[in-house]
PDB file of C-alpha atoms in Angstrom:
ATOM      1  CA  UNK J   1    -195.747  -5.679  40.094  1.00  0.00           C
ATOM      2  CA  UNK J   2    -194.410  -3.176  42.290  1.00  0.00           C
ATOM      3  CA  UNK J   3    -193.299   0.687  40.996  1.00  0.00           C
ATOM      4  CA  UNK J   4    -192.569   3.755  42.619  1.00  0.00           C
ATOM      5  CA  UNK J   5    -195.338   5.347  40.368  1.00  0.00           C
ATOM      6  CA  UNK J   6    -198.043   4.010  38.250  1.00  0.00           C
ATOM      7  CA  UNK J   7    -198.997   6.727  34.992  1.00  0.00           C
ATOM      8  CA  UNK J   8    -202.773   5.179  33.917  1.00  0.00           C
ATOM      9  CA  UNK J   9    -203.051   7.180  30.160  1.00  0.00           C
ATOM     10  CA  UNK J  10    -199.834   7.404  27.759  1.00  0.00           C
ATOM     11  CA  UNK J  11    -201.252  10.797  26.348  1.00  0.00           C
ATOM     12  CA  UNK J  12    -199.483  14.307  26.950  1.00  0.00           C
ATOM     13  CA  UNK J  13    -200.201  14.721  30.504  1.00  0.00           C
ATOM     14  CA  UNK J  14    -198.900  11.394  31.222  1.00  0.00           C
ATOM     15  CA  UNK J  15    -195.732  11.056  29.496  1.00  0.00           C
ATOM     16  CA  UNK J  16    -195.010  14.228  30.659  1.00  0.00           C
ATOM     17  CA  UNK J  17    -194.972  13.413  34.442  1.00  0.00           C
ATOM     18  CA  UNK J  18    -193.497  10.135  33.335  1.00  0.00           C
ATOM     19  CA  UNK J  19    -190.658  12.338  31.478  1.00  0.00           C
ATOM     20  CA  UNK J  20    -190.183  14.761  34.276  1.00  0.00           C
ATOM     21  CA  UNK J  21    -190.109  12.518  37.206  1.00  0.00           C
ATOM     22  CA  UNK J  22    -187.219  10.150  35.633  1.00  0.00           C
ATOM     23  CA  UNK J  23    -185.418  13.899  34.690  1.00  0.00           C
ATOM     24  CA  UNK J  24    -185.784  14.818  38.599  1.00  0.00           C
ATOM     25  CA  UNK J  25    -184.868  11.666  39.682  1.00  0.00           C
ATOM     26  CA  UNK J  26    -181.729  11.813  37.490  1.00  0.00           C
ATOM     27  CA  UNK J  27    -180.581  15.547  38.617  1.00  0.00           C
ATOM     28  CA  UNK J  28    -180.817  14.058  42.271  1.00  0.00           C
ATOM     29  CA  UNK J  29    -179.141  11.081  41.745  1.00  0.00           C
ATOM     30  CA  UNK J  30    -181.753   8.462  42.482  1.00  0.00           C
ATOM     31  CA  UNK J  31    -183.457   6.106  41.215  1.00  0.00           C
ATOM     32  CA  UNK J  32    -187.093   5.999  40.657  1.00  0.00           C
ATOM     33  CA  UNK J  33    -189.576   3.099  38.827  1.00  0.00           C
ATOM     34  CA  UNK J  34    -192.231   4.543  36.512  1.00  0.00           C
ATOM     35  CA  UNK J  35    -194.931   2.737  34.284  1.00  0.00           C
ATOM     36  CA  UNK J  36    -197.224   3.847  32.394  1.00  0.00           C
ATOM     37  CA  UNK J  37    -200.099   2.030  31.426  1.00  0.00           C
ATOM     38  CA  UNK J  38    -201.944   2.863  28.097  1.00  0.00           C
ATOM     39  CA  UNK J  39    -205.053   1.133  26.477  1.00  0.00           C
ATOM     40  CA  UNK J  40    -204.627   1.815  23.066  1.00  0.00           C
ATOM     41  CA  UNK J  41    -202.362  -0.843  20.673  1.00  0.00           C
ATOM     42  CA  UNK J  42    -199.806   1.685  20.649  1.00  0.00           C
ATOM     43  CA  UNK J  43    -198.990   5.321  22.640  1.00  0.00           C
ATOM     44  CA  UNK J  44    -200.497   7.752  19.999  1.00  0.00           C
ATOM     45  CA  UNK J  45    -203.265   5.381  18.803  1.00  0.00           C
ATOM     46  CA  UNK J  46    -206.156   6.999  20.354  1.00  0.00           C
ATOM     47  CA  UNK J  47    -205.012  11.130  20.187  1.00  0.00           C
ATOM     48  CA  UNK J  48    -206.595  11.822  17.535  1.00  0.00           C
ATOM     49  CA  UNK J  49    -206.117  15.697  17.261  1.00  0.00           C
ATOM     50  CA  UNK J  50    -204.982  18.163  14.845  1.00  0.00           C
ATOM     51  CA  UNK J  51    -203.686  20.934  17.027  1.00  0.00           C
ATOM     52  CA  UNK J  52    -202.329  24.147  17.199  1.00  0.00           C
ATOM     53  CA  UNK J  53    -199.657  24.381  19.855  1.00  0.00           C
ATOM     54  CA  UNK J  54    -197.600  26.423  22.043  1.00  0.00           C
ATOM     55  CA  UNK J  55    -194.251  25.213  22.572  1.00  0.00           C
ATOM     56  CA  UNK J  56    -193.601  26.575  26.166  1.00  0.00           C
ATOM     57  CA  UNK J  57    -193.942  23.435  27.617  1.00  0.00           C
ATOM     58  CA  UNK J  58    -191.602  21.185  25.120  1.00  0.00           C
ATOM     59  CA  UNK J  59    -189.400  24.215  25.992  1.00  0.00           C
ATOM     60  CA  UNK J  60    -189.330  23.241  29.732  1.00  0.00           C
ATOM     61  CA  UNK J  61    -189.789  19.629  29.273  1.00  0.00           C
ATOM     62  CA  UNK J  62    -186.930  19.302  26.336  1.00  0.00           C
ATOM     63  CA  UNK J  63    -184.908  22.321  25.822  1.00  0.00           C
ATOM     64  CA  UNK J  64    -182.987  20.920  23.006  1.00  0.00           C
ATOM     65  CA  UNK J  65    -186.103  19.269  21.411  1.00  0.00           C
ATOM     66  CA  UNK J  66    -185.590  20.932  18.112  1.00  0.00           C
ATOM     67  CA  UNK J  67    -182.146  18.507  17.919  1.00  0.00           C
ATOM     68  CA  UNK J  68    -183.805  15.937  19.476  1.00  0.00           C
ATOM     69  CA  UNK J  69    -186.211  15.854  16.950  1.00  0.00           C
ATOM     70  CA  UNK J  70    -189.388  16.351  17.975  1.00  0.00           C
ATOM     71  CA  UNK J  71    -192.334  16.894  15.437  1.00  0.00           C
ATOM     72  CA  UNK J  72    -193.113  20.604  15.607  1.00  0.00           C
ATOM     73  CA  UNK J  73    -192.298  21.142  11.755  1.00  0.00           C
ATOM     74  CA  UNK J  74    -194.645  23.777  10.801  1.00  0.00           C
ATOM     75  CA  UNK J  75    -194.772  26.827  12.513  1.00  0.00           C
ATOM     76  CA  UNK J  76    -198.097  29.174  12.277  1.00  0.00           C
ATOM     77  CA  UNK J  77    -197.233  31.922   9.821  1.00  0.00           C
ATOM     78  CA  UNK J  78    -201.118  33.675   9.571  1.00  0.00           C
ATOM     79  CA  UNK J  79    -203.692  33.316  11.746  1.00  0.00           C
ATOM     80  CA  UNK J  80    -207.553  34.318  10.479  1.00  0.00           C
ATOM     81  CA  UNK J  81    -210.866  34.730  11.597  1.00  0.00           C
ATOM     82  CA  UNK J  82    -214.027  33.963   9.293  1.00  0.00           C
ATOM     83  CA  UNK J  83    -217.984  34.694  10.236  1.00  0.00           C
ATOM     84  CA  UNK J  84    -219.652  32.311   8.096  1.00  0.00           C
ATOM     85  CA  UNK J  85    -223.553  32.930   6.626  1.00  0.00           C
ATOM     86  CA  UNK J  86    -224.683  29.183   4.612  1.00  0.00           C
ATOM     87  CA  UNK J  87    -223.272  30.898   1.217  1.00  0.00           C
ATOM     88  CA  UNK J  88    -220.289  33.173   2.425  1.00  0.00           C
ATOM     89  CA  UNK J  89    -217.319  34.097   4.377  1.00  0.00           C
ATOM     90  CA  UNK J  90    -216.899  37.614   6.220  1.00  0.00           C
ATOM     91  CA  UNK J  91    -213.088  37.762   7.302  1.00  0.00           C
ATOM     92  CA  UNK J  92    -212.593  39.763  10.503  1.00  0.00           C
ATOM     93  CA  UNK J  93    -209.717  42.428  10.329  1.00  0.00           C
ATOM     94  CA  UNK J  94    -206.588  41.041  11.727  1.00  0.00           C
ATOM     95  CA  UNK J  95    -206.483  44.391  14.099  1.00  0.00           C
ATOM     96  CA  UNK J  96    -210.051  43.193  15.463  1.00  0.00           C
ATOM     97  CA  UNK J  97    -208.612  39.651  16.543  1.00  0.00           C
ATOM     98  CA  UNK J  98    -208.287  38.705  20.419  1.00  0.00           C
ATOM     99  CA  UNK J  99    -204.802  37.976  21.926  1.00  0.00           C
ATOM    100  CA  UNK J 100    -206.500  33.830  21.891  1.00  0.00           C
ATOM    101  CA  UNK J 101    -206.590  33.801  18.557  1.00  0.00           C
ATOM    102  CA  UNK J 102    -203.168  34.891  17.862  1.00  0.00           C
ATOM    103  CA  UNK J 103    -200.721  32.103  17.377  1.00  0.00           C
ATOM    104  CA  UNK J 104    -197.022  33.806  16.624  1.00  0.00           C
ATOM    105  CA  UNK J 105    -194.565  31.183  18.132  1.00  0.00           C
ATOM    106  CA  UNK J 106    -197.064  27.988  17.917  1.00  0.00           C
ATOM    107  CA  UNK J 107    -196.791  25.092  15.491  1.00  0.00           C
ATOM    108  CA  UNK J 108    -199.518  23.482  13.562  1.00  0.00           C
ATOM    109  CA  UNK J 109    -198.922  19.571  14.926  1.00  0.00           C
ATOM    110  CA  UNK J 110    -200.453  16.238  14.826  1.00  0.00           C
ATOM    111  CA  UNK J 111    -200.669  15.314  18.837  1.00  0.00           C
ATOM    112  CA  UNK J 112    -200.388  11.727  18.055  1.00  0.00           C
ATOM    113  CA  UNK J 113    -197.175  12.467  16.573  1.00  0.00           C
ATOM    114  CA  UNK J 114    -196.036  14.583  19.115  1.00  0.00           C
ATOM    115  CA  UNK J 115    -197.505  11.625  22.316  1.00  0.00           C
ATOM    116  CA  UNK J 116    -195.516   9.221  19.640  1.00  0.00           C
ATOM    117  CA  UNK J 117    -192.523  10.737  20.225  1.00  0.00           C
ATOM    118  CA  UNK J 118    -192.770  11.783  24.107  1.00  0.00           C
ATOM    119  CA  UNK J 119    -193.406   7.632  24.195  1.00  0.00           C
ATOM    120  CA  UNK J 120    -189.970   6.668  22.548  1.00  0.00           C
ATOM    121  CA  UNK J 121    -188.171   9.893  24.397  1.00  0.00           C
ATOM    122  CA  UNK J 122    -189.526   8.378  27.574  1.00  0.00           C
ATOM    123  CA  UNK J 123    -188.891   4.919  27.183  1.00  0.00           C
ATOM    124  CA  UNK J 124    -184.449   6.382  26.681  1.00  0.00           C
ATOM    125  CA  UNK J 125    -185.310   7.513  30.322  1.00  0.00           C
ATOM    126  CA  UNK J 126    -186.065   4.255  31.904  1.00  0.00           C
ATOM    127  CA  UNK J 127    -189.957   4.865  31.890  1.00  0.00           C
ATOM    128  CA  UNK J 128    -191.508   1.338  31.532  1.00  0.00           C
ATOM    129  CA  UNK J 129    -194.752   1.735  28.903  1.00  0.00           C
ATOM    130  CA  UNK J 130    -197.367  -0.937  28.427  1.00  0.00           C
ATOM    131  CA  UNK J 131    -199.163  -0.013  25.440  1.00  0.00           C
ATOM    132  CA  UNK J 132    -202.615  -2.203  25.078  1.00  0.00           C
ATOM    133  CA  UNK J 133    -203.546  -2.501  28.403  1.00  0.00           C
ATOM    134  CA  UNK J 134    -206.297  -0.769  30.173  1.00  0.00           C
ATOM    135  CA  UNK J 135    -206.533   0.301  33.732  1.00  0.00           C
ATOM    136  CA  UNK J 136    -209.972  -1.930  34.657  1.00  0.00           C
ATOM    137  CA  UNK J 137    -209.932  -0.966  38.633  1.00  0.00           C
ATOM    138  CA  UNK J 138    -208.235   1.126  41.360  1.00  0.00           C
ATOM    139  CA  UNK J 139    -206.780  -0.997  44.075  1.00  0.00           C
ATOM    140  CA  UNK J 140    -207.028   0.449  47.648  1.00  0.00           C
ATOM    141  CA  UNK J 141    -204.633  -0.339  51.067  1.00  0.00           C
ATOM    142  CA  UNK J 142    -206.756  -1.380  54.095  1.00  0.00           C
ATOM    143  CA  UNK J 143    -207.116   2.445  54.850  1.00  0.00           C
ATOM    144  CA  UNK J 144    -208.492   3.521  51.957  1.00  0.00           C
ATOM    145  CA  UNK J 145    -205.749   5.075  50.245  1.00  0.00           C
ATOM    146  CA  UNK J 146    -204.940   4.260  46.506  1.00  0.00           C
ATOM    147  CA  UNK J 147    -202.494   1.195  46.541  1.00  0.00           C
ATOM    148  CA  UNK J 148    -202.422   1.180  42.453  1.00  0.00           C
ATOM    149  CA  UNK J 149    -204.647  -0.550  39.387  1.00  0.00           C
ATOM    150  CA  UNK J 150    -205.326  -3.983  38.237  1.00  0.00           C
ATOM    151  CA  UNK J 151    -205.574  -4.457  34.003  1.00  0.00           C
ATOM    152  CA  UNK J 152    -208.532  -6.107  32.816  1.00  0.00           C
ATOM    153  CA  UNK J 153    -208.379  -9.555  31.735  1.00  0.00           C
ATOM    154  CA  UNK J 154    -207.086 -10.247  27.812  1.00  0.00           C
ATOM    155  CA  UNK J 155    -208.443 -13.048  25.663  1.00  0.00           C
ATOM    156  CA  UNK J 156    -212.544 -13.145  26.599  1.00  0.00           C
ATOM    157  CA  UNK J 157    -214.834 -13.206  24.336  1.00  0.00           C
ATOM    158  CA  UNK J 158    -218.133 -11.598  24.282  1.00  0.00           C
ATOM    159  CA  UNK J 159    -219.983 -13.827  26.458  1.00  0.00           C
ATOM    160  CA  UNK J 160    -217.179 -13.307  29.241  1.00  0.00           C
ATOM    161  CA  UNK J 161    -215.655 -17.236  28.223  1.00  0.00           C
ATOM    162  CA  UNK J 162    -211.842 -17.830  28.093  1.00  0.00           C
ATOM    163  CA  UNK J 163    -210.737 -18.318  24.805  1.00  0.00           C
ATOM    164  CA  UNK J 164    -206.711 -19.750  23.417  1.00  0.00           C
ATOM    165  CA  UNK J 165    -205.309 -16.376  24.173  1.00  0.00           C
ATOM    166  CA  UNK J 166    -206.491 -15.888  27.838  1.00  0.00           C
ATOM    167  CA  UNK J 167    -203.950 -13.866  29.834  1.00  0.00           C
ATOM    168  CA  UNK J 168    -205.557 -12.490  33.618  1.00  0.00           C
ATOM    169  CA  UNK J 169    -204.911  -9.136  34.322  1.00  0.00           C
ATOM    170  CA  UNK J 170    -202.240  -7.735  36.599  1.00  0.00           C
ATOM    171  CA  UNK J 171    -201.780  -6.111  39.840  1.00  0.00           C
ATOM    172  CA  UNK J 172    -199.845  -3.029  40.088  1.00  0.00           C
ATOM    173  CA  UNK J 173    -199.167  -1.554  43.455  1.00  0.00           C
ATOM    174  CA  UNK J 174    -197.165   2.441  43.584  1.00  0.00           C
ATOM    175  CA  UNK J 175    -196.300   4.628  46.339  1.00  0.00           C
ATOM    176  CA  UNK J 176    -197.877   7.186  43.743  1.00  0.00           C
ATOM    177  CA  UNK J 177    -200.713   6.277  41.036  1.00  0.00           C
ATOM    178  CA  UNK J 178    -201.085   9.107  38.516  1.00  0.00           C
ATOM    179  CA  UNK J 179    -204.862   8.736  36.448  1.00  0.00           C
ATOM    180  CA  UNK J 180    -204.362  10.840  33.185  1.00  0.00           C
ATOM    181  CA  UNK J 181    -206.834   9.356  31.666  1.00  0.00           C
ATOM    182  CA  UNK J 182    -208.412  11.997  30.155  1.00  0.00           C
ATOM    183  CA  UNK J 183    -211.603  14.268  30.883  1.00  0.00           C
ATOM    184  CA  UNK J 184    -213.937  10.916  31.169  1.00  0.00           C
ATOM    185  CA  UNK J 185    -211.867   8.467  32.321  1.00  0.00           C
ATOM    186  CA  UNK J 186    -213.802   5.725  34.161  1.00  0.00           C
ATOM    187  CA  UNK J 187    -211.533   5.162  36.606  1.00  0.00           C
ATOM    188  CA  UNK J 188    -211.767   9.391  37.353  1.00  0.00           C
ATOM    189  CA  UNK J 189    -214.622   8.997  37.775  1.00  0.00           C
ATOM    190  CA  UNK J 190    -215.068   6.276  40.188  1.00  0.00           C
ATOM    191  CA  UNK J 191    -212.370   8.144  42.194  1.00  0.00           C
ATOM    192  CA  UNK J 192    -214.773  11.558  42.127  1.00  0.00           C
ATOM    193  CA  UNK J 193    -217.752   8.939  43.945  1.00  0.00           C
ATOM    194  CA  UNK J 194    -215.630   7.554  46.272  1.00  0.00           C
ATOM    195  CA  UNK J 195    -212.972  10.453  47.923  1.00  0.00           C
ATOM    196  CA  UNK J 196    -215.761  12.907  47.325  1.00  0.00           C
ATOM    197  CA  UNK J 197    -213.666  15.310  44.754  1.00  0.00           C
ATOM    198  CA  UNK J 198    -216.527  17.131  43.315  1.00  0.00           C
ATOM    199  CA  UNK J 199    -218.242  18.122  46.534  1.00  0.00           C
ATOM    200  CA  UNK J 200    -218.297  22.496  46.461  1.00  0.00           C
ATOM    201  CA  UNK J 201    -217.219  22.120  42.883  1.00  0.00           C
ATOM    202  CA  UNK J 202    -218.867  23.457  39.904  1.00  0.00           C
ATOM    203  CA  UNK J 203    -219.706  20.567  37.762  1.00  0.00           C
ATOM    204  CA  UNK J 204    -217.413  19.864  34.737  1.00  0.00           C
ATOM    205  CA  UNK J 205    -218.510  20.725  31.065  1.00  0.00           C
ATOM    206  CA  UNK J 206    -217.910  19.073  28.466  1.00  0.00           C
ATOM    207  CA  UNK J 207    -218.243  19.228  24.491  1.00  0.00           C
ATOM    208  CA  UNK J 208    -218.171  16.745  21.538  1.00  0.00           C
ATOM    209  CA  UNK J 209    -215.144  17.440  19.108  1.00  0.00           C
ATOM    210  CA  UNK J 210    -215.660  16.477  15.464  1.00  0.00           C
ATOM    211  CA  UNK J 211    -212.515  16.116  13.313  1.00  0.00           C
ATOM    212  CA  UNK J 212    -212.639  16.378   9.573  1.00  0.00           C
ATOM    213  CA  UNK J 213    -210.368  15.383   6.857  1.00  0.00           C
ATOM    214  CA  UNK J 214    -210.308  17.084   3.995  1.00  0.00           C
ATOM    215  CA  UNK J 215    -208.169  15.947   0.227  1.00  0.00           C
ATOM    216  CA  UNK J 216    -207.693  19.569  -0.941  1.00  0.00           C
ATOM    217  CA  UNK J 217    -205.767  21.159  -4.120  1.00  0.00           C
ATOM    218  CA  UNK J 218    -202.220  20.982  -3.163  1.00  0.00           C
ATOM    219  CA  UNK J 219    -201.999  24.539  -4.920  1.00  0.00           C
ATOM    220  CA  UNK J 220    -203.991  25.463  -2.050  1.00  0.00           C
ATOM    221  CA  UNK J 221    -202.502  24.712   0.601  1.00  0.00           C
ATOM    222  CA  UNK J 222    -200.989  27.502   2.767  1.00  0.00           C
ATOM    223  CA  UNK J 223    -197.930  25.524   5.398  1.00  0.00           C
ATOM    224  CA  UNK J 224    -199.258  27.734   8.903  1.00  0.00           C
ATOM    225  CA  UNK J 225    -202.401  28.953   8.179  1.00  0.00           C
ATOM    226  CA  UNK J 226    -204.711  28.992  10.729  1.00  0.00           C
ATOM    227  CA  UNK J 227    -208.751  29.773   9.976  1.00  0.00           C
ATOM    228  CA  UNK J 228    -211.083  29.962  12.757  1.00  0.00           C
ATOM    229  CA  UNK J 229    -214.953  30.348  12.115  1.00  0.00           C
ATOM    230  CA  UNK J 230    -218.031  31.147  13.631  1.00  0.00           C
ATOM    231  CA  UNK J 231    -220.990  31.509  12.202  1.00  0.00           C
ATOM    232  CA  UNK J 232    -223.496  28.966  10.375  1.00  0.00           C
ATOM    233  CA  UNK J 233    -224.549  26.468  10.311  1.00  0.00           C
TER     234      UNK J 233
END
């Protein structure tokens, strides 16, 4: 399958490019062919954050997005800081607070809600998304350049046999290929080996997020509020 651009990763950087490309293509007139290949059942299925976020960039992407409907509902209305000992809470004076812990203007969001809806706003532009599909390898032209990504095969079961539901993966050549996969995406990092990327660079970092969810007294519930800790444990 040919495109003009390949998008491996349906998540915010993705769609967004997706987005914006069909928007530039539109303002000049021209066509271009974007897909977007995700490997989760759906777009949205494996952003799994709770986030606090700054509109700027739904501003540039969508400036109409409050009519468009996009999910930023709940707009931050207190932001505050707790230093936590295994028995209490010491609340930092709002005066004391950095400017990165002030959130006037952001919205309290669920990002899977927000890729959800960049996925149907994208598909209205012509973007073609294949949700369920995962980018298995990179595909290079006879001089080394990125030619696009082949999809792993569907319908193999754990031994590596064909079963009923066998479909081969796919070829799909770009003039561009995009890899938003994320910050460990094997493909990325396959890429990094080969073209030498990290070379000079200071290695990456990276962190393990835990996400809780927590049933609490609906009488306790603040819409906005916004509690950072530090502290124990």
């Amino acid at each position: 399958m040919e495109y003009d651009v390949v998008i491996v990763g349906a998540g915010p950087a993705g769609l967004s490019a997706a987005i914006r490309l069909k928007q530039l293509a539109a303002e000049g007139g021209n066509e271009v062919s974007v897909c977007v290949l995700e490997k989760g059942s759906e777009v949205g299925a494996h952003i799994l954050s709770g986030a606090v976020m700054d509109p700027v960039a739904m501003n540039e992407l969508f400036p109409d997005w409050q009519a468009l409907g996009a999910p930023l509902h709940t707009e931050v209305t207190e932001d505050r800081f707790l230093f936590l000992t295994e028995s209490k809470a010491y609340r930092t004076p709002d005066w004391m607070l950095p400017a990165c812990f002030r959130n006037h203007g952001n919205y309290v969001i669920s990002l899977g809600n927000v890729v959800r809806w960049l996925g149907q706003r994208a598909e209205a532009l012509g973007v073609e998304i294949f949700p369920g599909f995962a980018a298995a390898e990179v595909l290079y032209n006879d001089d080394g350049s990125v030619k696009g990504v082949a999809t792993g095969d569907m319908g193999v079961d754990r031994a590596g046999r064909q079963t009923a539901d066998f479909q081969a993966g796919m070829e799909l050549h770009a003039k561009y290929t995009l890899f938003a996969e994320g910050a460990r995406g094997h493909l990325g990092k396959q890429l990094t080996r080969k073209f030498d990327l990290d070379r000079g660079r200071d290695p990456q970092t990276y962190a393990i997020g835990i996400k809780e969810l927590w049933e609490i007294d609906p009488a306790r519930h603040q819409p906005g509020l916004v509690i950072h800790t530090a502290g124990w444990p």
